[in-house]
Amino acid sequence: MNIKSIRAFIGAKDYQLSREFYKDWGFEELQISEKMSFFRMDQFGFYLQNYYAKEWVDNTMLFLEVDDLGSYWKELTQKGLDKKYGVKFVDPKNLDWGSEGFIYDPSGILWHVGEFNQ
């Protein structure tokens, strides 16, 4: 077997707002239908659905691994997504395994953005 990808499906409380948030973050949108889009950076991505179930969205977490969290975080926070979309950023902390910060998207989905010690 040759696995080509693993892709998560996430929901959106306000689909249009979430679409704009992810595009402003830097993801490229490939619209699949009126109710679903694929968002990608390079070969990595996820599906965003125009569907919201509070219990599901409140328990959705994704981990975005980067090779230089300090530089990535600086670039990301300079975009002003927190002010424009009312989302929450939690600054990175150093941990035993590496470092990570958190971003809550407009629906409340928790993104872990981290860098592993190598």
mmCIF file of C-alpha atoms in Angstrom:
data_model
loop_
_atom_site.group_PDB
_atom_site.id
_atom_site.type_symbol
_atom_site.label_atom_id
_atom_site.label_comp_id
_atom_site.label_asym_id
_atom_site.label_seq_id
_atom_site.Cartn_x
_atom_site.Cartn_y
_atom_site.Cartn_z
ATOM 1 C CA MET A 1 0.000 0.000 0.000
ATOM 2 C CA ASN A 2 1.059 3.520 -0.712
ATOM 3 C CA ILE A 3 -0.780 6.021 1.497
ATOM 4 C CA LYS A 4 -1.047 9.443 -0.108
ATOM 5 C CA SER A 5 -2.730 11.474 2.651
ATOM 6 C CA ILE A 6 -4.864 11.623 5.773
ATOM 7 C CA ARG A 7 -7.430 14.416 5.849
ATOM 8 C CA ALA A 8 -9.706 15.524 8.677
ATOM 9 C CA PHE A 9 -13.264 16.797 8.294
ATOM 10 C CA ILE A 10 -14.162 19.793 10.451
ATOM 11 C CA GLY A 11 -17.427 21.641 10.929
ATOM 12 C CA ALA A 12 -18.259 25.321 10.874
ATOM 13 C CA LYS A 13 -20.777 27.303 12.884
ATOM 14 C CA ASP A 14 -20.666 30.071 10.243
ATOM 15 C CA TYR A 15 -19.366 28.463 7.064
ATOM 16 C CA GLN A 16 -18.655 31.691 5.150
ATOM 17 C CA LEU A 17 -16.817 33.247 8.104
ATOM 18 C CA SER A 18 -14.709 30.109 8.567
ATOM 19 C CA ARG A 19 -13.875 30.019 4.861
ATOM 20 C CA GLU A 20 -12.600 33.596 4.995
ATOM 21 C CA PHE A 21 -10.643 32.878 8.198
ATOM 22 C CA TYR A 22 -8.794 29.931 6.690
ATOM 23 C CA LYS A 23 -8.028 31.811 3.473
ATOM 24 C CA ASP A 24 -6.656 34.740 5.484
ATOM 25 C CA TRP A 25 -4.600 32.276 7.552
ATOM 26 C CA GLY A 26 -2.917 31.235 4.312
ATOM 27 C CA PHE A 27 -4.750 28.108 3.206
ATOM 28 C CA GLU A 28 -5.806 27.704 -0.414
ATOM 29 C CA GLU A 29 -9.497 26.840 -0.843
ATOM 30 C CA LEU A 30 -10.692 24.290 -3.348
ATOM 31 C CA GLN A 31 -14.478 24.429 -3.319
ATOM 32 C CA ILE A 32 -15.983 20.967 -3.704
ATOM 33 C CA SER A 33 -19.656 21.920 -3.390
ATOM 34 C CA GLU A 34 -21.808 24.640 -1.858
ATOM 35 C CA LYS A 35 -21.386 22.952 1.515
ATOM 36 C CA MET A 36 -17.810 21.675 1.479
ATOM 37 C CA SER A 37 -14.328 22.932 0.656
ATOM 38 C CA PHE A 38 -10.870 21.484 0.858
ATOM 39 C CA PHE A 39 -8.266 23.815 2.387
ATOM 40 C CA ARG A 40 -4.597 23.125 1.785
ATOM 41 C CA MET A 41 -1.089 24.380 2.264
ATOM 42 C CA ASP A 42 1.283 22.530 -0.016
ATOM 43 C CA GLN A 43 0.281 18.842 0.166
ATOM 44 C CA PHE A 44 -1.427 19.102 3.594
ATOM 45 C CA GLY A 45 -5.086 19.917 4.103
ATOM 46 C CA PHE A 46 -8.509 19.334 5.608
ATOM 47 C CA TYR A 47 -12.165 19.463 4.609
ATOM 48 C CA LEU A 48 -14.387 22.248 5.954
ATOM 49 C CA GLN A 49 -18.097 21.471 5.988
ATOM 50 C CA ASN A 50 -21.126 23.716 6.232
ATOM 51 C CA TYR A 51 -22.289 21.607 9.148
ATOM 52 C CA TYR A 52 -22.253 22.321 12.875
ATOM 53 C CA ALA A 53 -22.815 19.971 15.790
ATOM 54 C CA LYS A 54 -21.716 21.650 19.010
ATOM 55 C CA GLU A 55 -20.563 18.452 20.719
ATOM 56 C CA TRP A 56 -18.444 17.511 17.712
ATOM 57 C CA VAL A 57 -16.914 20.930 17.040
ATOM 58 C CA ASP A 58 -16.228 21.553 20.746
ATOM 59 C CA ASN A 59 -14.178 18.337 20.798
ATOM 60 C CA THR A 60 -12.286 18.796 17.522
ATOM 61 C CA MET A 61 -8.535 19.369 17.735
ATOM 62 C CA LEU A 62 -5.961 19.469 14.949
ATOM 63 C CA PHE A 63 -2.179 19.569 15.220
ATOM 64 C CA LEU A 64 -0.197 21.632 12.714
ATOM 65 C CA GLU A 65 3.503 20.811 12.908
ATOM 66 C CA VAL A 66 5.945 23.448 11.698
ATOM 67 C CA ASP A 67 9.729 23.427 11.576
ATOM 68 C CA ASP A 68 10.224 26.871 13.193
ATOM 69 C CA LEU A 69 7.386 27.774 15.546
ATOM 70 C CA GLY A 70 8.854 31.135 16.540
ATOM 71 C CA SER A 71 8.973 32.416 12.969
ATOM 72 C CA TYR A 72 5.647 30.842 12.004
ATOM 73 C CA TRP A 73 3.874 32.257 15.060
ATOM 74 C CA LYS A 74 5.255 35.743 14.443
ATOM 75 C CA GLU A 75 4.120 35.670 10.816
ATOM 76 C CA LEU A 76 0.698 34.289 11.750
ATOM 77 C CA THR A 77 -0.024 36.752 14.563
ATOM 78 C CA GLN A 78 0.937 39.684 12.336
ATOM 79 C CA LYS A 79 -2.037 38.820 10.116
ATOM 80 C CA GLY A 80 -4.422 40.148 12.805
ATOM 81 C CA LEU A 81 -6.766 37.168 12.606
ATOM 82 C CA ASP A 82 -7.612 37.497 16.290
ATOM 83 C CA LYS A 83 -8.931 41.029 15.829
ATOM 84 C CA LYS A 84 -10.592 40.473 12.449
ATOM 85 C CA TYR A 85 -12.376 37.231 13.393
ATOM 86 C CA GLY A 86 -12.568 37.428 17.199
ATOM 87 C CA VAL A 87 -10.567 34.216 17.520
ATOM 88 C CA LYS A 88 -8.271 33.357 20.400
ATOM 89 C CA PHE A 89 -4.506 32.828 20.164
ATOM 90 C CA VAL A 90 -2.578 31.339 23.089
ATOM 91 C CA ASP A 91 1.132 32.079 22.789
ATOM 92 C CA PRO A 92 3.537 29.147 22.484
ATOM 93 C CA LYS A 93 5.117 27.547 25.505
ATOM 94 C CA ASN A 94 8.205 25.364 25.699
ATOM 95 C CA LEU A 95 7.437 21.819 26.811
ATOM 96 C CA ASP A 96 9.463 18.633 27.322
ATOM 97 C CA TRP A 97 8.778 17.430 23.757
ATOM 98 C CA GLY A 98 9.012 20.795 21.966
ATOM 99 C CA SER A 99 6.873 23.930 21.908
ATOM 100 C CA GLU A 100 3.285 24.678 20.999
ATOM 101 C CA GLY A 101 0.739 27.467 20.811
ATOM 102 C CA PHE A 102 -3.023 27.318 20.341
ATOM 103 C CA ILE A 103 -5.522 28.903 17.983
ATOM 104 C CA TYR A 104 -9.292 28.638 18.314
ATOM 105 C CA ASP A 105 -11.012 29.079 14.947
ATOM 106 C CA PRO A 106 -14.301 31.038 14.572
ATOM 107 C CA SER A 107 -16.315 27.911 15.471
ATOM 108 C CA GLY A 108 -14.135 27.015 18.467
ATOM 109 C CA ILE A 109 -12.065 24.253 16.851
ATOM 110 C CA LEU A 110 -8.745 24.016 18.659
ATOM 111 C CA TRP A 111 -5.591 24.073 16.572
ATOM 112 C CA HIS A 112 -2.328 23.031 18.216
ATOM 113 C CA VAL A 113 0.565 24.620 16.336
ATOM 114 C CA GLY A 114 3.841 23.102 17.372
ATOM 115 C CA GLU A 115 7.438 22.220 16.765
ATOM 116 C CA PHE A 116 8.989 18.992 18.056
ATOM 117 C CA ASN A 117 12.482 18.824 19.529
ATOM 118 C CA GLN A 118 14.568 16.827 17.084
#
